[in-house]
Tab-separated table of C-alpha atoms and ligand atoms in Angstrom:
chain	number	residue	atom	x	y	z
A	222	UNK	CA	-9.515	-49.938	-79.695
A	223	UNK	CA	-6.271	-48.032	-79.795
A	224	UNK	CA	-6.508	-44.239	-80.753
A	225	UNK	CA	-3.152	-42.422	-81.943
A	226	UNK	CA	-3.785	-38.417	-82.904
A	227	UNK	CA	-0.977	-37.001	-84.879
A	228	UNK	CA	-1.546	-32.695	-84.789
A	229	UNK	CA	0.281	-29.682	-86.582
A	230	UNK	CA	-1.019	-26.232	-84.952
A	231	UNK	CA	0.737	-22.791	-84.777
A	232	UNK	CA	-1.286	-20.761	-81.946
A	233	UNK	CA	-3.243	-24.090	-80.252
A	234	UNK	CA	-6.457	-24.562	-81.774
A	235	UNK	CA	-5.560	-27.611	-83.563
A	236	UNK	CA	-3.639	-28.887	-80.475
A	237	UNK	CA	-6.817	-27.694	-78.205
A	238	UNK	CA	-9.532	-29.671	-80.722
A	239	UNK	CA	-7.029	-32.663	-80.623
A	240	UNK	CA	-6.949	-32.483	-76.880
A	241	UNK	CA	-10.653	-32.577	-76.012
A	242	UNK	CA	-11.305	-35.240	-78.883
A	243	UNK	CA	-8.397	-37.358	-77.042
A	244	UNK	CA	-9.917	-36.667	-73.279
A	245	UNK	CA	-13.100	-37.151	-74.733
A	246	UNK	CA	-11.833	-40.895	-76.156
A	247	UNK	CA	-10.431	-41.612	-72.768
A	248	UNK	CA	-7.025	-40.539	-73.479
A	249	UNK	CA	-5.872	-41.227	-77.232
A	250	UNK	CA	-2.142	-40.492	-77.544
A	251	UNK	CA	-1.169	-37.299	-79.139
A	252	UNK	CA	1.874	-37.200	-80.971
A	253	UNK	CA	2.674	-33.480	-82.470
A	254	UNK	CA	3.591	-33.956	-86.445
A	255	UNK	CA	6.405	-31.693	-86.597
A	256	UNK	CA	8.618	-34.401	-83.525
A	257	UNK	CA	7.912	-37.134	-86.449
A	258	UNK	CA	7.848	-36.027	-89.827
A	259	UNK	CA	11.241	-36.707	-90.235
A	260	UNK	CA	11.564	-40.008	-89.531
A	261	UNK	CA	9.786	-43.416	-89.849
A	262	UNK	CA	5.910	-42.972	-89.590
A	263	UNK	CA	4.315	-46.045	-88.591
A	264	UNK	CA	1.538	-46.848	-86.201
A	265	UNK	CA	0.019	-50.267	-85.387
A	266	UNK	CA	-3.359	-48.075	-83.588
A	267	UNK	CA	-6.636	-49.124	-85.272
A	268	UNK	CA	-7.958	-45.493	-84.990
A	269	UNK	CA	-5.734	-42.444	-86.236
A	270	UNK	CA	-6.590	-39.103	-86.024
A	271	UNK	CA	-5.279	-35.993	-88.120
A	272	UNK	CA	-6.018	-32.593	-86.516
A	273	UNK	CA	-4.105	-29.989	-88.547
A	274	UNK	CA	-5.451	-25.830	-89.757
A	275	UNK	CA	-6.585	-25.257	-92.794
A	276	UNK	CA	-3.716	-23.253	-95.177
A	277	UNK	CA	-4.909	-21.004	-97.739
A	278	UNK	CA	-7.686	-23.231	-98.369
A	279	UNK	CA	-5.873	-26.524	-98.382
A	280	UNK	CA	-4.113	-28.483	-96.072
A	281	UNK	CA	-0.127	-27.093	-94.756
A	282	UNK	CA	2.929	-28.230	-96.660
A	283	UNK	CA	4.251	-30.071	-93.384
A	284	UNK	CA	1.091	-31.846	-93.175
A	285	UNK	CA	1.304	-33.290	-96.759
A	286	UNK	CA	4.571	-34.174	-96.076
A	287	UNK	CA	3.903	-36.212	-93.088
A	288	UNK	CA	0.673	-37.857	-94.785
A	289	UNK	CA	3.226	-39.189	-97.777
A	290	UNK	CA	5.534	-40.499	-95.470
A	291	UNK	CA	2.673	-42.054	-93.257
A	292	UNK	CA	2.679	-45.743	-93.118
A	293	UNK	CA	-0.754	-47.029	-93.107
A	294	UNK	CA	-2.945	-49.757	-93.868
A	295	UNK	CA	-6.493	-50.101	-95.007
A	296	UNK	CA	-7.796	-52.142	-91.780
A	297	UNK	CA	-7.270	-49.059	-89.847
A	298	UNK	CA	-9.943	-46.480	-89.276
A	299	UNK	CA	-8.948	-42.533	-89.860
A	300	UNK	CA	-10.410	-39.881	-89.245
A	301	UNK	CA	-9.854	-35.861	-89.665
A	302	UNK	CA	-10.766	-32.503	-88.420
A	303	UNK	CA	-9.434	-29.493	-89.874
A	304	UNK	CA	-9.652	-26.258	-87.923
A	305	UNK	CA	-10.516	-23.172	-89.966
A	306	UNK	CA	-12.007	-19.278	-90.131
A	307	UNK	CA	-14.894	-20.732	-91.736
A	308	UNK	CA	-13.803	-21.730	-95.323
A	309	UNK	CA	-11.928	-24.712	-95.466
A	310	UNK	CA	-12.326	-25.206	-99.590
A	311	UNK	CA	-11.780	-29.211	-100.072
A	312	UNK	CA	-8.942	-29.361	-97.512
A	313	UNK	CA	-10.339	-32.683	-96.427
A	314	UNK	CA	-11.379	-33.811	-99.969
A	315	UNK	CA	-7.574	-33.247	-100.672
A	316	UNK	CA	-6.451	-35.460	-97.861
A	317	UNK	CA	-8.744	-38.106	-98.498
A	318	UNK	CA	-7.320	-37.894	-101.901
A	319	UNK	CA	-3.968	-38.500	-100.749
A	320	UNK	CA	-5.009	-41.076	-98.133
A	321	UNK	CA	-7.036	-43.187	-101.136
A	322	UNK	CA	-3.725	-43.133	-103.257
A	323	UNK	CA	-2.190	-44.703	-100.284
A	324	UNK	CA	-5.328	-47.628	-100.739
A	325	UNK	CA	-6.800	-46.349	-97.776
A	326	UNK	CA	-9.612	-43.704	-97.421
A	327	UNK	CA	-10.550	-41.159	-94.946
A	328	UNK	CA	-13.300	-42.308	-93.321
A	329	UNK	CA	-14.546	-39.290	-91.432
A	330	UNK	CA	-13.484	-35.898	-91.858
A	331	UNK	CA	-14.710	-32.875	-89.773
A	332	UNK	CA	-14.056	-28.872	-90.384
A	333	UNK	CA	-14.765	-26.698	-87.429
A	334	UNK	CA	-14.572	-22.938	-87.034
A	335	UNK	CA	-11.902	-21.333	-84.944
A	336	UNK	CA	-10.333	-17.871	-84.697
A	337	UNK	CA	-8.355	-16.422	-87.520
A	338	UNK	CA	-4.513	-16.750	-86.403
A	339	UNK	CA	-3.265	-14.731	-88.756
A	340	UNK	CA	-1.828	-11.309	-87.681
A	341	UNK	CA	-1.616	-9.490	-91.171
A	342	UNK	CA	-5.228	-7.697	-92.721
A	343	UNK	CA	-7.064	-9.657	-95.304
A	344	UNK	CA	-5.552	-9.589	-98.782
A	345	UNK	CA	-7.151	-9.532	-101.968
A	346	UNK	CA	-7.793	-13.485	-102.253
A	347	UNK	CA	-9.001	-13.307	-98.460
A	348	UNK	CA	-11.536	-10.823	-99.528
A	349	UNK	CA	-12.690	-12.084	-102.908
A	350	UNK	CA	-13.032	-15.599	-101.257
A	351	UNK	CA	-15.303	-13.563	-98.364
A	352	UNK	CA	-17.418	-12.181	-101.260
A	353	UNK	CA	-18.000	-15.293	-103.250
A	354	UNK	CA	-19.054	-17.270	-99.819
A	355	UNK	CA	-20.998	-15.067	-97.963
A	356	UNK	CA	-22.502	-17.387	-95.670
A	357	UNK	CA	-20.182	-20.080	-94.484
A	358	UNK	CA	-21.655	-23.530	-93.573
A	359	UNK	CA	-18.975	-23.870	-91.189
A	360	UNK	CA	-20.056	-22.178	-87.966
A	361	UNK	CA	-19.356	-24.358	-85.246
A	362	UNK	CA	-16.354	-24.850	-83.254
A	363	UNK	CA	-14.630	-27.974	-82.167
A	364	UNK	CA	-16.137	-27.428	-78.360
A	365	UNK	CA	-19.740	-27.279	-79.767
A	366	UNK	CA	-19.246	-30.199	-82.096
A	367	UNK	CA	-16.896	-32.550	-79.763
A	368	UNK	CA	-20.131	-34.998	-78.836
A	369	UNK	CA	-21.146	-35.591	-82.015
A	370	UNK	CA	-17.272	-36.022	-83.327
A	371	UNK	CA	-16.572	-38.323	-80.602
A	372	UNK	CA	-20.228	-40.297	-81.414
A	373	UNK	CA	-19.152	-40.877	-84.902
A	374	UNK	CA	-14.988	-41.994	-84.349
A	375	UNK	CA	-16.077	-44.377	-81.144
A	376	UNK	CA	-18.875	-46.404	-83.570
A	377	UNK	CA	-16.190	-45.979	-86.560
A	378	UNK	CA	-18.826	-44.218	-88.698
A	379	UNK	CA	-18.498	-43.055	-91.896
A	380	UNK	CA	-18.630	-39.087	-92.155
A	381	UNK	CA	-18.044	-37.621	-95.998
A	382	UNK	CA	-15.483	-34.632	-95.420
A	383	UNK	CA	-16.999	-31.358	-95.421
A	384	UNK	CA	-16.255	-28.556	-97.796
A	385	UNK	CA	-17.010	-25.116	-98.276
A	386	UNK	CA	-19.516	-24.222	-101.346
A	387	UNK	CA	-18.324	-25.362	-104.878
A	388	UNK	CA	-17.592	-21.826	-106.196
A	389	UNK	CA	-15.393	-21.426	-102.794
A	390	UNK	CA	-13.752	-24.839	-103.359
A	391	UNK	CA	-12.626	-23.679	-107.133
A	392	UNK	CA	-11.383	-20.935	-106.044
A	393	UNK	CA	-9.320	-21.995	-103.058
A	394	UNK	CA	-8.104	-24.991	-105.260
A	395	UNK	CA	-7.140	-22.456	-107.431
A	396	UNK	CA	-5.389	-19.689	-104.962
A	397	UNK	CA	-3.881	-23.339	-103.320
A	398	UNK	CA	-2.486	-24.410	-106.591
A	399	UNK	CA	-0.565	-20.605	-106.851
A	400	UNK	CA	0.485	-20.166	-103.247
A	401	UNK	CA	1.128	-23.270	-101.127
A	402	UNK	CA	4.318	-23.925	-102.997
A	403	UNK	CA	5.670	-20.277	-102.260
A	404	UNK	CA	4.436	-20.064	-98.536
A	405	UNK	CA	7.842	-20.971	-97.271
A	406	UNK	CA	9.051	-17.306	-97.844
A	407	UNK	CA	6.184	-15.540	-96.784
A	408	UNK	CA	7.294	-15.206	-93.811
A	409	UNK	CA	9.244	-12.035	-93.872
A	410	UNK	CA	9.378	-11.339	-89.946
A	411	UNK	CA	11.883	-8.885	-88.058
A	412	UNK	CA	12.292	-8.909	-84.186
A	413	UNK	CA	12.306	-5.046	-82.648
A	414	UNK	CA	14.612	-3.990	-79.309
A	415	UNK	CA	11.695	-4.820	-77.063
A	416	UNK	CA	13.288	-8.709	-78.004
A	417	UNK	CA	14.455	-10.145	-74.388
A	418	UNK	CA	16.277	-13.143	-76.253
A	419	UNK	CA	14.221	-15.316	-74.440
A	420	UNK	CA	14.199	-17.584	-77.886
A	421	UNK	CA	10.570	-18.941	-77.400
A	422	UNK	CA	10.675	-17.998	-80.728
A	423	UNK	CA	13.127	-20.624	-81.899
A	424	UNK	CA	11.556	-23.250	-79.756
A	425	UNK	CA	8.109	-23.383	-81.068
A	426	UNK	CA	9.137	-23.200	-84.926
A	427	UNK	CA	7.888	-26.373	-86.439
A	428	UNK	CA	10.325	-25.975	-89.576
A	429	UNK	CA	13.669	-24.658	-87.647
A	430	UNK	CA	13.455	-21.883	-89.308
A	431	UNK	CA	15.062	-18.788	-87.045
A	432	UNK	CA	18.515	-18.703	-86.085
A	433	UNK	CA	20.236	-16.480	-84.176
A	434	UNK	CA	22.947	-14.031	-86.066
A	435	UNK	CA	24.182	-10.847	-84.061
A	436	UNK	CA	22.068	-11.553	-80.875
A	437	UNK	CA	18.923	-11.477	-82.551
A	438	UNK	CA	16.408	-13.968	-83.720
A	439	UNK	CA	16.669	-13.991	-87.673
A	440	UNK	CA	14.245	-16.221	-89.984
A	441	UNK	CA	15.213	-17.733	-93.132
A	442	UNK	CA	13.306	-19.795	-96.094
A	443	UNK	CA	11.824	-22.579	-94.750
A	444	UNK	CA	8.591	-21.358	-93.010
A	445	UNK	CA	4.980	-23.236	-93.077
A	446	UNK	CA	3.749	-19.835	-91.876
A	447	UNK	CA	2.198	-21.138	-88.914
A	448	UNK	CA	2.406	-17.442	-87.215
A	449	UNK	CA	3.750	-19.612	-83.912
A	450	UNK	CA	6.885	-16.950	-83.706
A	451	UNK	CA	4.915	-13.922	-84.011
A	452	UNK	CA	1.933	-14.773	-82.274
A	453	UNK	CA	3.555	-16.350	-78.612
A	454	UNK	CA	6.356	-13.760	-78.616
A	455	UNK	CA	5.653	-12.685	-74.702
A	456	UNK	CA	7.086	-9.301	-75.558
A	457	UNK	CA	5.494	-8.648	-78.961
A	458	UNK	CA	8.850	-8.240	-80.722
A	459	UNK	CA	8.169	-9.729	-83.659
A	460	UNK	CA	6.451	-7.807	-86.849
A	461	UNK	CA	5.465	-8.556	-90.200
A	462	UNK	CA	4.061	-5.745	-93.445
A	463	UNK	CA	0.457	-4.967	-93.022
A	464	UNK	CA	0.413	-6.498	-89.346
A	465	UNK	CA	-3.059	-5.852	-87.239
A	466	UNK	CA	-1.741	-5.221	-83.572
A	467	UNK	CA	-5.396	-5.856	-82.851
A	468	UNK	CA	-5.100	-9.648	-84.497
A	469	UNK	CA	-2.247	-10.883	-81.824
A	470	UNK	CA	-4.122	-14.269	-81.001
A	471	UNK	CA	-3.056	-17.877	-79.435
A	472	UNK	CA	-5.863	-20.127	-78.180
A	473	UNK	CA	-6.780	-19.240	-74.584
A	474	UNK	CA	-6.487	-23.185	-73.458
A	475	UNK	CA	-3.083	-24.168	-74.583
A	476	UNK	CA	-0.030	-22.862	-72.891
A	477	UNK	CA	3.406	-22.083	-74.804
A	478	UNK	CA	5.415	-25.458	-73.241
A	479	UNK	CA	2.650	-27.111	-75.238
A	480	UNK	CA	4.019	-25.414	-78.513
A	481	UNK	CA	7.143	-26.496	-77.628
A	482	UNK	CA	6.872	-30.153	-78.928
A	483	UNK	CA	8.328	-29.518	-81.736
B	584	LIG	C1	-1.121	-19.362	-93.637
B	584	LIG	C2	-2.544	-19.445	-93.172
B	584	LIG	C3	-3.556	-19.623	-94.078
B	584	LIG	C4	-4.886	-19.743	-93.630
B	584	LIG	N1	-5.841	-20.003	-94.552
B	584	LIG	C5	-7.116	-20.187	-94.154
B	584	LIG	C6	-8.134	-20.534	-95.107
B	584	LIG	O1	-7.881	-20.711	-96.289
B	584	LIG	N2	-9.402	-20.686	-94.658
B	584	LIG	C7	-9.731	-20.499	-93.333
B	584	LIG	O2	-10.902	-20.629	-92.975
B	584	LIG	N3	-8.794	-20.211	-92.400
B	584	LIG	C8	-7.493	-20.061	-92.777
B	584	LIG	N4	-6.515	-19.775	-91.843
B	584	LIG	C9	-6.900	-19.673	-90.414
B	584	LIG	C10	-6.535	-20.943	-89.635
B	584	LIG	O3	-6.845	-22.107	-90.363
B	584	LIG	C11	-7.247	-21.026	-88.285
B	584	LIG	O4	-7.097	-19.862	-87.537
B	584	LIG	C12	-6.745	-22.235	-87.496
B	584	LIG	O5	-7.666	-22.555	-86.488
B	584	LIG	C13	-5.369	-22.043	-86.871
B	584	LIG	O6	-5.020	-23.240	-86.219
B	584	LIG	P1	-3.823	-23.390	-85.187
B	584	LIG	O7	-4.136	-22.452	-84.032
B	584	LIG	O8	-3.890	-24.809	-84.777
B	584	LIG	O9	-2.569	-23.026	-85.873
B	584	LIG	C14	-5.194	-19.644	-92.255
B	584	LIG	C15	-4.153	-19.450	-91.334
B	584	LIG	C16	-2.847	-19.359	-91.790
B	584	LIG	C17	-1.748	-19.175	-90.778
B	585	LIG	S1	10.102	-14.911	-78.599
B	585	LIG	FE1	10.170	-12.680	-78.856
B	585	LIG	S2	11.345	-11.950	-77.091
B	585	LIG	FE2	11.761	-14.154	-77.266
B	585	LIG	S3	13.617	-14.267	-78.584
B	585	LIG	FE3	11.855	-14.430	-79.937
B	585	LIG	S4	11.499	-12.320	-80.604
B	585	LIG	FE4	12.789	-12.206	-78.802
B	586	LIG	S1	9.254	-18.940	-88.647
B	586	LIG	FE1	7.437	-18.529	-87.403
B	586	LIG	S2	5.733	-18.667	-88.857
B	586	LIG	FE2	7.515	-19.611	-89.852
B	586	LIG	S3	7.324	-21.806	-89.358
B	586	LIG	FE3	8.634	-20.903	-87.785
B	586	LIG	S4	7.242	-20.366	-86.125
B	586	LIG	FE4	5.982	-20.723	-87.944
């Protein structure tokens, strides 16, 4: 058994969940999605794993992409985990979707709970989705489920993906349907004087999207909104409207040189 796990994360918890499910397996390869999207995706592993966040209840326009370019064939076994703040709608419902169009299927897909990564306060959607599911099934993180994960990919089990409620899941499909396909200009970031040009900033970005005009970092309109630039800035340079100086989070286990396989 040969395990390949292709990630996308912004601030490590993807990359972290990926990492204990491949030390866990023994040492499954990890291969970061942005490094391949653009070119030929083919594996011959018989195990593939998909470890990716959970975007405004769906799955991130970079990881779609590199799912419709993935070549893959129905002998091989696949398996998911999406991390999330609690409510990842039918995230993994919409992969398997994409996976069964492909004539394969995904045969186990997990959603654990992680810390919100994102730096700006809840908007409207956040909070009517907070009201509608009160009580998230989702509680557990990746850590407190990586036995039973690992149980269910080594005997090639079959796990149905997990959702949120079915009012949430309408509702995110809905708010995913509106917003996904304008994400890549959300990201309206500016970079103050405390900037030391150190250009982490421009090394992490899984899109390319900052470039440097008058000795500053500048972003332009091709961002997955991954909150990588703003959130591993060592100075705290960069800023965004409605940002929560309190909500400046990366995961505690992944360094930034990780990030940097881009
Ligand atoms: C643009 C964006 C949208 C998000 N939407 C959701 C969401 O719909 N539901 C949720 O539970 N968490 C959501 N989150 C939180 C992330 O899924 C969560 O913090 C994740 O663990 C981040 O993973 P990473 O550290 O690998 O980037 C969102 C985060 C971002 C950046
Ligand atoms: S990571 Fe921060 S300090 Fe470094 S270049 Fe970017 S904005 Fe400036
Ligand atoms: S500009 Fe920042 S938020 Fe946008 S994709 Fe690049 S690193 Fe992520």
């Amino acid at each position: 058994m040969k395990t390949k796990i292709f990630y996308f994360t912004g601030t490590g918890n993807s990359l972290s969940v990926a990492r204990d499910i491949s030390n866990e397996l023994g040492g499954a390869e990890l291969v970061s999605i942005p490094a391949v999207v653009d070119g030929h995706i083919e594996t011959d592993d018989s195990d593939i794993g998909i470890v990716f966040p959970v975007y405004m209840w769906g799955i991130p326009n970079m990881v779609v992409d590199f799912v419709q370019k993935l070549k893959i064939s129905s002998d091989q076994y696949v398996f998911a985990v999406t991390t999330c703040a609690g409510q990842p709608g039918e995230t993994l419902v919409q992969l398997q979707k994409m996976l069964q169009k492909k004539g394969t299927d995904l045969h186990a897909g997990f959603a654990v709970r992680e810390t919100a990564n994102t730096i700006q306060e809840d908007n409207i959607f956040i909070k009517i989705a907070m009201l509608i599911e009160r009580n998230s099934k989702i509680t557990k993180s990746g850590k407190e489920r990586l036995s039973e994960m690992v149980e269910v990919i080594t005997n090639k089990k079959e796990h149905e993906p997990e959702t949120s409620s079915v009012m949430l899941n309408k509702f995110g499909n809905f708010v995913y349907g509106m917003g996904m396909s304008r994400i890549n200009t959300m990201g309206k970031f500016w970079a103050d004087e405390k900037c030391s040009m150190c250009l982490n900033c421009q090394r992490i970005c899984p899109s390319n999207n900052i470039e440097v005009v008058n000795d500053k970092p500048h972003w332009t309109q091709n961002c997955e909104f991954c909150q990588a630039c703003i959130q591993w800035c060592p100075k705290e340079a960069i800023h965004i409207k409605n940002e929560d100086p309190k909500r400046r989070y990366h995961n505690p286990e992944i360094k930034v040189k990780d990030i940097m396989i881009r």
